[in-house]
Amino acid sequence: MKLPFALARRFVAGETFEQSVSKVRYFNEHGIKVTLDLLGENVKDRETADSTVDEYIGLLQNIHTAGLKSTISVKLTMMGLDIDTEYCKDNLYRLLDEAREKDSFVRIDMEGSDYTQVTIDLFKDAFRDYGKHVGIVLQSYLHRTKQDVAELAELGADVRMCKGAYKEPSRVALQDMADIREAFKEYTAMLLEKTTYPRIATHDDELIDWVKAYAAENKIGKPRFEIQMLYGLREETMIDLVKDGYNARVYVPYGTMWFPYFKRRLTERKENIFFVARNLFKK
Ligand SMILES: Cc1cc2nc3c(=O)[nH]c(=O)nc-3n(C[C@H](O)[C@H](O)[C@H](O)COP(=O)(O)OP(=O)(O)OC[C@H]3O[C@@H](n4cnc5c(N)ncnc54)[C@H](O)[C@@H]3O)c2cc1C
């Protein structure tokens, strides 16, 4: 059964690029940069993976033609990671060739913990071969992130730090929010010290206030990092951040395969369920 898009529109900009462009322009006009994400994950056949890569390449071209201030985010399981690692790498490189050609940037989103190692391995190869055109995400809830962040910071990688959105067992991930926040702060401090431009992805005031204070105390200028939020959440806060001289970026998902993303947003915060319910009754 296909669920109506009206359910998801609070968190998903549209089902097509064309439906999402006006939202990207709106953010850009407010000084907020964008990361566009064509939704989908866990593709099981080569035909779909190949056409997904073609769509991502088309997306980079469309962004360039439309003159939008937007990069893209991708999930490796959309590009065939469940089928074969080398095949997925070829697909990623096909996309990165286009990103380099357009002087753009591709961020590899981080998925569930079964994919962490292979995602980092593929990122490291891609970073060696494409440098500033590729970045990765680390999740502060994973126990392993302490080592990963040290290694990737040493490499000077472009890292987005987030808490982590997948349900993980306690042997793999911290379960307590206070611990996850402490880890987030420790790893973000490391990224601020060792890398040129960390991306701090959170809607959490405690972490946003912390990063502002930490940067000020350590004489790290506002232009040296970026705060990222998800489409549909805290738009006013992002506008205020920009007015205050911080860099802000919004992650704008679109596409027809929105259900798993939508479900993660509903399960991570009960208020999001109310947002959706309210939205359903809006024209
Ligand atoms: C740009 C971006 C990219 C991401 N990429 C990935 C990825 O690649 N892989 C991955 O696993 N996860 C990703 N995530 C999701 C992330 O891991 C978290 O699941 C998600 O951001 C929720 O954590 P939080 O820190 O934002 O706040 P939460 O832990 O949901 O909330 C903590 C506190 O923040 C405040 N708060 C939260 N939301 C709001 C709101 N809307 N309004 C007011 N206050 C609020 C409340 O006080 C709340 O109690 C990404 C998140 C962002 C923002």
Coordinates of C-alpha atoms and ligand atoms in Angstrom, one line a residue:
M1 CA 0.0 0.0 0.0
K2 CA 1.4 3.4 -0.9
L3 CA 1.0 5.9 1.9
P4 CA -0.1 9.5 1.0
F5 CA 2.8 12.0 0.7
A6 CA 0.8 14.4 2.8
L7 CA 1.9 12.3 5.8
A8 CA 5.6 13.1 5.2
R9 CA 5.5 16.6 3.9
R10 CA 6.5 18.1 7.3
F11 CA 9.9 16.4 7.0
V12 CA 10.2 15.7 3.2
A13 CA 10.4 18.7 0.8
G14 CA 8.7 17.0 -2.2
E15 CA 8.6 13.8 -4.2
T16 CA 10.7 15.3 -7.0
F17 CA 13.6 17.7 -7.4
E18 CA 11.3 20.2 -9.1
Q19 CA 8.9 20.2 -6.1
S20 CA 11.8 20.8 -3.7
V21 CA 13.6 23.6 -5.6
S22 CA 11.5 26.5 -4.2
K23 CA 12.3 25.3 -0.6
V24 CA 16.0 25.2 -1.4
R25 CA 15.8 28.7 -2.8
Y26 CA 14.0 29.9 0.3
F27 CA 16.7 28.7 2.6
N28 CA 19.5 30.1 0.3
E29 CA 17.7 33.5 0.4
H30 CA 18.0 33.4 4.2
G31 CA 21.7 32.6 4.0
I32 CA 21.2 29.0 4.8
K33 CA 23.1 26.4 2.7
V34 CA 21.4 23.1 1.8
T35 CA 22.3 19.4 1.4
L36 CA 19.8 17.7 -0.9
D37 CA 19.2 14.0 -0.2
L38 CA 17.3 11.8 -2.7
L39 CA 15.6 9.4 -0.3
G40 CA 16.0 5.6 -0.3
E41 CA 18.1 2.9 1.1
N42 CA 18.9 -0.8 0.9
V43 CA 18.6 -1.2 -2.9
K44 CA 18.9 -4.9 -3.7
D45 CA 19.3 -5.0 -7.5
R46 CA 21.9 -3.5 -9.9
E47 CA 19.3 -2.0 -12.2
T48 CA 17.9 0.2 -9.4
A49 CA 21.4 1.0 -8.0
D50 CA 22.6 2.1 -11.5
S51 CA 19.5 4.3 -12.1
T52 CA 19.9 5.8 -8.6
V53 CA 23.5 6.8 -9.4
D54 CA 22.2 8.3 -12.7
E55 CA 19.7 10.3 -10.6
Y56 CA 22.3 11.5 -8.2
I57 CA 24.5 12.7 -11.2
G58 CA 21.4 14.4 -12.6
L59 CA 20.8 16.0 -9.2
L60 CA 24.3 17.5 -9.2
Q61 CA 23.7 18.8 -12.7
N62 CA 20.4 20.3 -11.8
I63 CA 21.8 22.0 -8.7
H64 CA 24.6 23.5 -10.9
T65 CA 22.2 24.7 -13.6
A66 CA 19.7 26.2 -11.1
G67 CA 22.6 28.0 -9.3
L68 CA 21.6 26.6 -5.9
K69 CA 23.9 26.7 -2.8
S70 CA 23.5 23.0 -2.2
T71 CA 25.6 19.9 -2.0
I72 CA 24.2 16.3 -1.8
S73 CA 24.1 13.5 0.7
V74 CA 23.9 9.8 -0.3
K75 CA 23.5 6.5 1.3
L76 CA 25.9 3.7 0.1
T77 CA 23.1 1.1 0.4
M78 CA 21.3 3.2 -2.3
M79 CA 24.3 2.6 -4.6
G80 CA 24.6 -1.1 -4.2
L81 CA 26.5 -1.7 -0.9
D82 CA 24.2 -4.7 -0.1
I83 CA 25.0 -6.2 -3.5
D84 CA 28.8 -5.9 -3.7
T85 CA 31.3 -3.6 -2.2
E86 CA 33.5 -3.1 -5.3
Y87 CA 30.4 -2.4 -7.4
C88 CA 29.3 0.1 -4.8
K89 CA 32.7 1.8 -4.9
D90 CA 32.5 2.0 -8.7
N91 CA 29.1 3.7 -8.4
L92 CA 30.4 6.1 -5.7
Y93 CA 33.4 7.0 -7.9
R94 CA 31.1 7.6 -10.9
L95 CA 29.2 10.1 -8.8
L96 CA 32.4 11.7 -7.4
D97 CA 33.7 12.2 -11.0
E98 CA 30.7 14.4 -11.6
A99 CA 31.1 16.1 -8.2
R100 CA 34.7 17.0 -9.0
E101 CA 33.7 18.2 -12.5
K102 CA 31.1 20.5 -11.0
D103 CA 33.3 21.5 -8.1
S104 CA 30.6 20.1 -5.8
F105 CA 30.5 17.9 -2.7
V106 CA 29.0 14.5 -1.8
R107 CA 28.5 13.5 1.8
I108 CA 28.2 9.8 2.6
D109 CA 25.5 9.5 5.3
M110 CA 26.1 7.0 8.0
E111 CA 23.7 4.1 8.2
G112 CA 23.2 1.3 10.8
S113 CA 26.2 -0.2 12.6
D114 CA 26.5 -3.2 10.2
Y115 CA 27.7 -0.7 7.6
T116 CA 30.0 1.5 9.7
Q117 CA 33.3 -0.2 8.9
V118 CA 32.7 -0.6 5.2
T119 CA 31.4 2.9 4.9
I120 CA 34.6 4.3 6.6
D121 CA 36.8 2.1 4.4
L122 CA 35.1 3.3 1.2
F123 CA 35.2 6.9 2.4
K124 CA 39.0 6.7 3.1
D125 CA 39.6 5.4 -0.5
A126 CA 37.3 8.1 -1.9
F127 CA 39.0 10.8 0.3
R128 CA 42.4 9.8 -1.0
D129 CA 41.1 10.0 -4.6
Y130 CA 38.7 12.9 -4.5
G131 CA 39.8 15.0 -1.4
K132 CA 37.6 18.0 -0.7
H133 CA 34.7 16.6 -2.8
V134 CA 33.7 13.9 -0.3
G135 CA 32.8 13.8 3.4
I136 CA 31.5 11.3 5.9
V137 CA 29.3 11.2 9.0
L138 CA 30.1 9.9 12.5
Q139 CA 27.6 9.0 15.2
S140 CA 28.4 9.9 18.8
Y141 CA 26.3 7.0 20.2
L142 CA 28.6 4.3 18.8
H143 CA 31.3 3.0 21.2
R144 CA 33.7 2.7 18.3
T145 CA 33.4 6.4 17.3
K146 CA 36.2 7.4 19.8
Q147 CA 38.7 5.6 17.6
D148 CA 37.1 6.5 14.3
V149 CA 36.9 10.2 15.1
A150 CA 40.6 10.3 16.1
E151 CA 41.6 8.5 12.9
L152 CA 39.5 10.6 10.6
A153 CA 40.4 13.9 12.3
E154 CA 44.1 13.0 11.9
L155 CA 43.4 12.6 8.2
G156 CA 41.7 16.0 8.0
A157 CA 38.5 14.5 6.8
D158 CA 35.3 16.5 6.4
V159 CA 33.1 15.0 9.1
R160 CA 29.4 15.6 10.1
M161 CA 29.0 14.8 13.7
C162 CA 25.5 13.6 14.8
K163 CA 24.1 11.5 17.6
G164 CA 22.9 8.6 15.4
A165 CA 19.4 7.7 14.3
Y166 CA 19.3 3.9 14.2
K167 CA 18.2 1.5 17.0
E168 CA 21.4 -0.1 18.2
P169 CA 22.1 -2.6 21.0
S170 CA 24.0 -1.6 24.1
R171 CA 27.1 -3.7 23.1
V172 CA 27.4 -1.4 20.1
A173 CA 26.1 2.0 21.2
L174 CA 25.5 4.2 24.3
Q175 CA 21.9 4.2 25.3
D176 CA 21.7 7.1 27.8
M177 CA 21.2 10.6 26.3
A178 CA 23.5 12.3 28.8
D179 CA 26.4 9.9 27.7
I180 CA 25.6 10.4 24.1
R181 CA 25.7 14.2 24.6
E182 CA 29.1 14.0 26.4
A183 CA 30.5 11.9 23.7
F184 CA 29.2 14.3 21.1
K185 CA 31.0 17.2 22.8
E186 CA 34.2 15.3 23.2
Y187 CA 34.3 14.3 19.5
T188 CA 33.2 17.7 18.2
A189 CA 36.0 19.3 20.2
M190 CA 38.4 17.0 18.6
L191 CA 37.1 17.8 15.1
L192 CA 37.3 21.5 15.9
E193 CA 40.9 21.2 16.9
K194 CA 42.1 19.0 14.1
T195 CA 39.9 19.6 11.0
T196 CA 39.2 22.8 9.1
Y197 CA 35.5 22.8 8.9
P198 CA 33.4 20.4 11.1
R199 CA 29.7 20.1 10.6
I200 CA 27.7 19.8 13.8
A201 CA 24.3 18.2 13.1
T202 CA 21.8 18.6 15.9
H203 CA 18.6 20.3 17.0
D204 CA 19.6 20.0 20.7
D205 CA 20.0 23.4 22.5
E206 CA 22.4 21.9 25.0
L207 CA 24.8 21.0 22.2
I208 CA 24.3 24.1 20.2
D209 CA 24.9 26.3 23.3
W210 CA 27.9 24.2 24.2
V211 CA 29.5 24.5 20.7
K212 CA 29.0 28.3 20.7
A213 CA 30.6 28.6 24.1
Y214 CA 33.4 26.2 23.4
A215 CA 34.3 28.0 20.1
A216 CA 34.3 31.4 21.8
E217 CA 36.5 30.2 24.7
N218 CA 38.9 28.5 22.4
K219 CA 39.1 31.4 20.0
I220 CA 37.6 29.4 17.1
G221 CA 35.9 31.8 14.8
K222 CA 32.2 31.4 13.8
P223 CA 33.2 30.8 10.1
R224 CA 35.3 27.7 11.1
F225 CA 32.3 25.3 11.5
E226 CA 28.7 24.8 10.5
I227 CA 25.5 23.8 12.3
Q228 CA 23.2 21.5 10.4
M229 CA 19.6 20.7 11.0
L230 CA 16.9 18.7 9.2
Y231 CA 14.2 20.1 7.0
G232 CA 11.0 20.7 8.9
L233 CA 12.7 21.3 12.3
R234 CA 13.8 24.6 14.0
E235 CA 13.8 26.8 10.9
E236 CA 13.6 29.9 13.0
T237 CA 16.6 28.8 15.0
M238 CA 18.6 28.4 11.8
I239 CA 17.6 31.8 10.6
D240 CA 18.7 33.2 14.0
L241 CA 22.0 31.4 13.8
V242 CA 22.7 33.0 10.5
K243 CA 21.8 36.4 11.8
D244 CA 24.2 35.8 14.7
G245 CA 27.1 35.1 12.2
Y246 CA 27.1 31.3 12.3
N247 CA 27.1 29.1 9.2
A248 CA 23.9 27.0 9.0
R249 CA 22.9 24.2 6.6
V250 CA 19.6 22.4 6.3
Y251 CA 19.4 18.8 5.1
V252 CA 16.5 18.6 2.6
P253 CA 15.3 15.2 1.8
Y254 CA 13.0 14.5 -1.2
G255 CA 11.8 11.6 -3.3
T256 CA 9.2 8.9 -3.3
M257 CA 11.0 6.4 -1.0
W258 CA 10.5 8.5 2.1
F259 CA 9.0 6.0 4.5
P260 CA 12.1 4.7 6.4
Y261 CA 13.4 8.3 6.9
F262 CA 9.9 9.5 8.0
K263 CA 9.7 6.6 10.5
R264 CA 13.1 7.5 12.0
R265 CA 11.9 11.1 12.5
L266 CA 8.7 9.9 14.2
T267 CA 10.4 7.4 16.5
E268 CA 13.2 9.8 17.7
R269 CA 11.0 12.5 19.2
K270 CA 7.3 12.2 20.2
E271 CA 6.6 15.9 19.3
N272 CA 7.3 14.9 15.7
I273 CA 4.2 12.8 15.7
F274 CA 2.1 15.8 16.7
F275 CA 3.7 17.9 13.9
V276 CA 2.7 15.3 11.4
A277 CA -0.9 15.0 12.8
R278 CA -1.2 18.8 12.6
N279 CA 0.2 18.9 9.1
L280 CA -2.4 16.4 7.8
F281 CA -5.1 18.9 8.5
K282 CA -3.4 21.8 6.9
K283 CA -4.3 22.7 3.3
Ligands
LIG1 C1 21.8 17.5 9.2 C2 21.6 16.2 9.9 C3 22.2 15.0 9.2 C4 22.0 13.8 9.9 N1 22.6 12.7 9.3 C5 22.6 11.5 9.9 C6 23.3 10.3 9.5 O1 24.0 10.4 8.4 N2 23.2 9.2 10.2 C7 22.5 9.1 11.3 O2 22.5 8.0 12.0 N3 21.8 10.2 11.8 C8 21.8 11.4 11.1 N4 21.1 12.4 11.7 C9 20.2 12.2 12.8 C10 20.8 12.3 14.1 O3 21.7 11.3 14.3 C11 19.8 12.3 15.2 O4 19.0 11.2 15.2 C12 18.8 13.5 15.2 O5 19.4 14.7 14.7 C13 18.1 13.7 16.5 O6 19.1 14.2 17.5 P1 19.2 15.7 18.0 O7 20.6 15.9 18.5 O8 18.9 16.6 16.8 O9 18.1 16.0 19.0 P2 17.2 14.9 19.9 O10 18.1 13.9 20.5 O11 16.1 14.4 19.0 O12 16.6 15.9 20.9 C14 17.4 16.4 22.0 C15 16.8 17.7 22.6 O13 16.9 18.7 21.6 C16 15.8 19.6 21.6 N5 15.1 19.5 20.3 C17 15.2 18.5 19.4 N6 14.5 18.7 18.3 C18 13.9 19.9 18.6 C19 13.0 20.7 17.9 N7 12.5 20.4 16.7 N8 12.6 21.9 18.4 C20 13.0 22.2 19.6 N9 13.9 21.5 20.4 C21 14.3 20.4 19.8 C22 14.9 19.1 22.7 O14 15.3 19.7 23.9 C23 15.3 17.6 22.8 O15 15.0 17.0 24.1 C24 21.3 13.7 11.1 C25 20.8 14.8 11.7 C26 21.0 16.1 11.1 C27 20.5 17.3 11.8

